[in-house]
Amino acid sequence: MARSDSAAVPRASILIIEDVVTVRRLIASLLEKHEFEVAEAGDRAEALMQVDHATFDVILLDLQLPDGDGLDLCRALRESDSAGDAYIVIVSGRTTEAERIQGLDAGADDYVVKPFSPEELVLRVEAMLRRPRRRLDDRGIGVTGQPSPTTQSAGNDKPRLLPDSQSAQVDGTTIELTRIEYALLSTLLDHIDSVVSRDDLIEACWGQSPTDDHHLLSVHVANLRRKIDPQGTLIRTRRGVGYLLASSSAGIAAG
């Protein structure tokens, strides 16, 4: 794999939460070579202390921690004022589909399975940093980087995407979304009634990422469906191609 061009990404701060010192130092050295600012934590307590004293753009989180479960820490970080806007990437040896779903449900933006390619990890971090950040968005620009129209009809009830709160309003109920779920919904809305390929959705959610992990995408789509489309009539699968947001069911409008 070709070496990534780290100069294309602004200098960013990354927190590595990993209890195995050799693994933590390996990741830290790699990121430092790509000119990232790196901080380290070996357990939950140290991680919480770090986020209380500094702001991080990306958090790399192992799930096997000596003083608590990493999933609980992921939820705590996502809900915190100091780290809630950071991109969270789980880096774990837990490999089953159920475990990956749990990680994404806990608020992670991406999931990297150990053992991993060091270069791929760097590229995934860089891809996330190229995506617009919600906390810097004051013009109604969604995570795909495209200005959202004030309203866009996709059905009679006209539910809305709410960029300021990264949520969707469906049948009068506001539903919180993860960054990836919001990116998926925003992209499907931009192409309503048209099939969006899996590769295009991956690029919209993760940027110019090396991942071609269609399974990871499927997990995020399944999570999004559970939240906004439990009947399975709005988000439709085109097997072997991608997904379609149908306007004939309850619609989604950006606002």
XYZ file of C-alpha atoms in Angstrom:
255
model
C 0.000 0.000 0.000
C 1.328 3.417 -0.904
C 2.400 5.716 1.887
C -0.244 8.275 2.762
C 0.268 11.975 2.253
C -0.057 13.217 5.828
C 0.716 16.781 4.724
C -2.786 16.908 3.246
C -4.253 16.651 6.757
C -3.998 19.487 9.287
C -1.991 18.699 12.421
C -4.357 17.007 14.824
C -4.351 15.706 18.376
C -4.935 12.004 18.999
C -5.477 10.134 22.255
C -4.489 6.458 22.309
C -6.255 4.402 24.984
C -4.523 1.032 25.127
C -3.370 -0.963 28.156
C -0.594 -2.911 26.388
C 2.412 -0.604 26.487
C 4.180 -2.097 23.458
C 1.066 -1.755 21.279
C 0.398 1.752 22.551
C 3.935 2.901 21.856
C 3.887 1.296 18.402
C 0.756 3.231 17.450
C 2.069 6.422 19.037
C 5.385 6.229 17.173
C 3.621 5.647 13.891
C 1.300 8.625 14.366
C 4.128 10.863 15.522
C 6.034 10.037 12.337
C 3.008 11.366 10.457
C 3.235 14.581 12.509
C 0.204 14.056 14.722
C 0.205 15.258 18.305
C -0.180 12.149 20.443
C -1.235 11.542 24.040
C -1.489 8.153 25.719
C -3.606 6.488 28.375
C -3.238 2.977 29.730
C -6.619 2.691 31.432
C -10.038 4.294 31.832
C -9.063 6.560 34.718
C -6.080 7.977 32.864
C -8.160 8.453 29.714
C -10.819 10.447 31.562
C -8.112 12.574 33.145
C -6.620 13.249 29.712
C -9.915 14.399 28.174
C -10.577 16.616 31.186
C -7.347 18.515 30.516
C -7.137 18.555 26.708
C -9.245 18.431 23.557
C -8.640 15.627 21.066
C -9.637 15.312 17.439
C -9.470 11.511 17.350
C -9.568 8.895 20.104
C -8.245 5.385 19.439
C -9.859 3.079 21.959
C -9.029 -0.487 22.932
C -11.894 -2.345 24.602
C -9.875 -4.505 26.989
C -8.959 -2.129 29.794
C -7.795 -3.104 33.282
C -10.209 -0.867 35.165
C -13.397 -1.067 33.124
C -15.026 -2.102 29.898
C -14.064 -0.087 26.832
C -17.655 0.048 25.596
C -18.730 1.851 28.760
C -15.834 4.260 28.308
C -16.842 4.839 24.689
C -20.337 5.820 25.801
C -18.950 8.076 28.519
C -16.627 9.810 26.056
C -19.395 10.294 23.506
C -21.660 11.871 26.122
C -18.993 14.096 27.671
C -18.663 17.813 26.973
C -14.895 17.569 26.538
C -14.692 14.585 24.173
C -18.165 14.319 22.675
C -17.098 15.816 19.343
C -13.984 13.669 18.905
C -13.922 10.912 16.327
C -13.764 7.592 18.186
C -12.106 4.619 16.508
C -12.277 1.307 18.351
C -9.110 -0.750 17.847
C -9.856 -4.181 19.242
C -9.271 -7.897 19.014
C -13.011 -8.484 19.377
C -13.959 -9.609 15.901
C -17.497 -11.011 15.885
C -20.344 -9.185 14.198
C -22.185 -8.798 17.509
C -19.118 -7.213 19.116
C -18.652 -4.784 16.253
C -22.322 -3.804 16.405
C -21.949 -3.183 20.136
C -18.991 -0.905 19.486
C -20.819 1.142 16.879
C -23.932 1.312 19.047
C -21.764 2.663 21.864
C -20.921 5.659 19.672
C -17.771 4.683 17.793
C -17.276 6.176 14.335
C -15.125 3.335 13.040
C -13.949 -0.109 14.122
C -10.492 -1.504 13.333
C -9.815 -5.151 14.104
C -6.500 -6.323 15.529
C -4.121 -7.286 14.080
C -4.256 -4.270 11.775
C -2.134 -2.702 9.084
C -0.364 0.337 10.638
C -0.610 2.231 7.366
C -4.327 1.519 7.127
C -4.860 2.842 10.645
C -3.136 6.106 9.703
C -5.182 6.388 6.521
C -8.418 5.853 8.414
C -7.480 8.584 10.876
C -6.583 10.947 8.040
C -9.830 10.153 6.220
C -11.879 11.087 9.278
C -10.001 14.339 9.721
C -10.878 15.330 6.147
C -14.565 15.107 6.969
C -16.297 18.314 8.103
C -16.699 18.451 11.860
C -20.170 19.089 13.241
C -18.957 21.449 15.947
C -17.418 23.728 13.291
C -20.510 23.737 11.113
C -22.554 26.926 11.499
C -23.997 27.059 7.997
C -26.145 23.922 7.934
C -23.472 21.893 6.156
C -23.894 18.191 6.696
C -21.137 15.644 7.195
C -20.896 15.058 3.457
C -19.646 18.634 3.087
C -22.561 19.775 0.955
C -24.912 22.619 1.999
C -28.276 21.197 3.007
C -31.369 22.872 1.602
C -33.746 24.406 4.103
C -36.390 21.840 3.241
C -36.553 19.008 0.792
C -39.738 17.062 0.495
C -39.496 13.296 0.402
C -42.942 12.398 1.636
C -46.125 13.745 3.135
C -44.940 14.078 6.744
C -41.660 15.768 5.872
C -39.443 14.597 8.739
C -36.190 16.539 8.952
C -32.492 16.159 9.388
C -31.286 18.500 12.138
C -27.617 19.349 11.413
C -27.079 21.397 14.568
C -27.938 18.469 16.814
C -26.871 15.657 14.465
C -30.298 14.072 14.671
C -33.388 13.342 12.610
C -36.986 14.222 13.300
C -39.259 11.376 12.278
C -43.024 11.575 12.770
C -42.529 14.367 15.263
C -39.940 12.479 17.298
C -36.309 13.603 17.431
C -33.904 10.683 17.088
C -30.211 11.047 17.888
C -27.821 9.695 15.276
C -24.135 8.864 15.277
C -21.909 10.729 12.823
C -21.868 7.757 10.472
C -25.642 7.315 10.633
C -26.108 11.019 9.939
C -23.694 10.822 7.011
C -25.530 7.813 5.589
C -28.925 9.471 5.886
C -27.657 12.750 4.449
C -26.089 10.993 1.461
C -29.160 8.870 0.767
C -31.328 11.980 0.985
C -29.123 13.768 -1.531
C -29.887 10.913 -3.957
C -33.470 10.172 -2.955
C -35.161 7.433 -5.032
C -31.778 6.595 -6.561
C -29.488 3.735 -5.617
C -26.238 4.845 -3.949
C -23.445 2.305 -4.311
C -21.756 0.836 -1.279
C -18.425 2.318 -2.354
C -19.951 5.797 -2.654
C -21.506 5.491 0.796
C -18.198 4.366 2.277
C -16.470 7.386 0.723
C -19.189 9.731 1.997
C -18.895 8.384 5.538
C -15.174 7.794 5.850
C -13.716 10.031 3.142
C -10.838 8.805 1.000
C -10.468 5.756 3.211
C -8.606 2.562 2.368
C -11.425 0.503 3.814
C -13.640 -1.501 1.497
C -15.357 -3.052 4.508
C -18.874 -3.485 3.173
C -19.783 -5.436 6.280
C -19.022 -2.435 8.493
C -21.246 -0.313 6.261
C -24.034 -2.892 6.536
C -23.839 -2.723 10.332
C -24.248 1.066 10.299
C -27.165 0.833 7.851
C -28.827 -1.761 10.085
C -28.423 0.546 13.093
C -29.901 3.453 11.131
C -32.852 1.318 10.064
C -33.582 0.304 13.646
C -33.767 3.966 14.637
C -35.759 5.552 11.808
C -37.192 2.747 9.696
C -38.210 -0.242 11.848
C -40.765 -1.328 9.241
C -38.064 -1.565 6.581
C -39.988 0.433 3.972
C -37.851 3.575 3.755
C -34.263 2.383 3.341
C -34.164 -0.309 0.700
C -31.359 -2.654 -0.202
C -30.352 -3.301 -3.799
C -28.440 -6.522 -3.350
C -24.936 -6.413 -4.719
C -25.229 -2.693 -5.534
C -26.115 -0.442 -2.609
C -29.013 1.286 -0.865
C -31.911 3.546 -1.785
C -33.945 6.027 0.245
C -37.510 5.827 -1.020
C -39.765 8.883 -1.149
C -42.911 6.782 -1.301
C -42.655 5.963 2.428
C -42.221 8.356 5.356
C -39.713 10.832 4.014
C -36.690 12.623 5.337
C -36.082 16.270 4.660
C -33.030 18.301 5.467
C -33.398 21.385 7.549
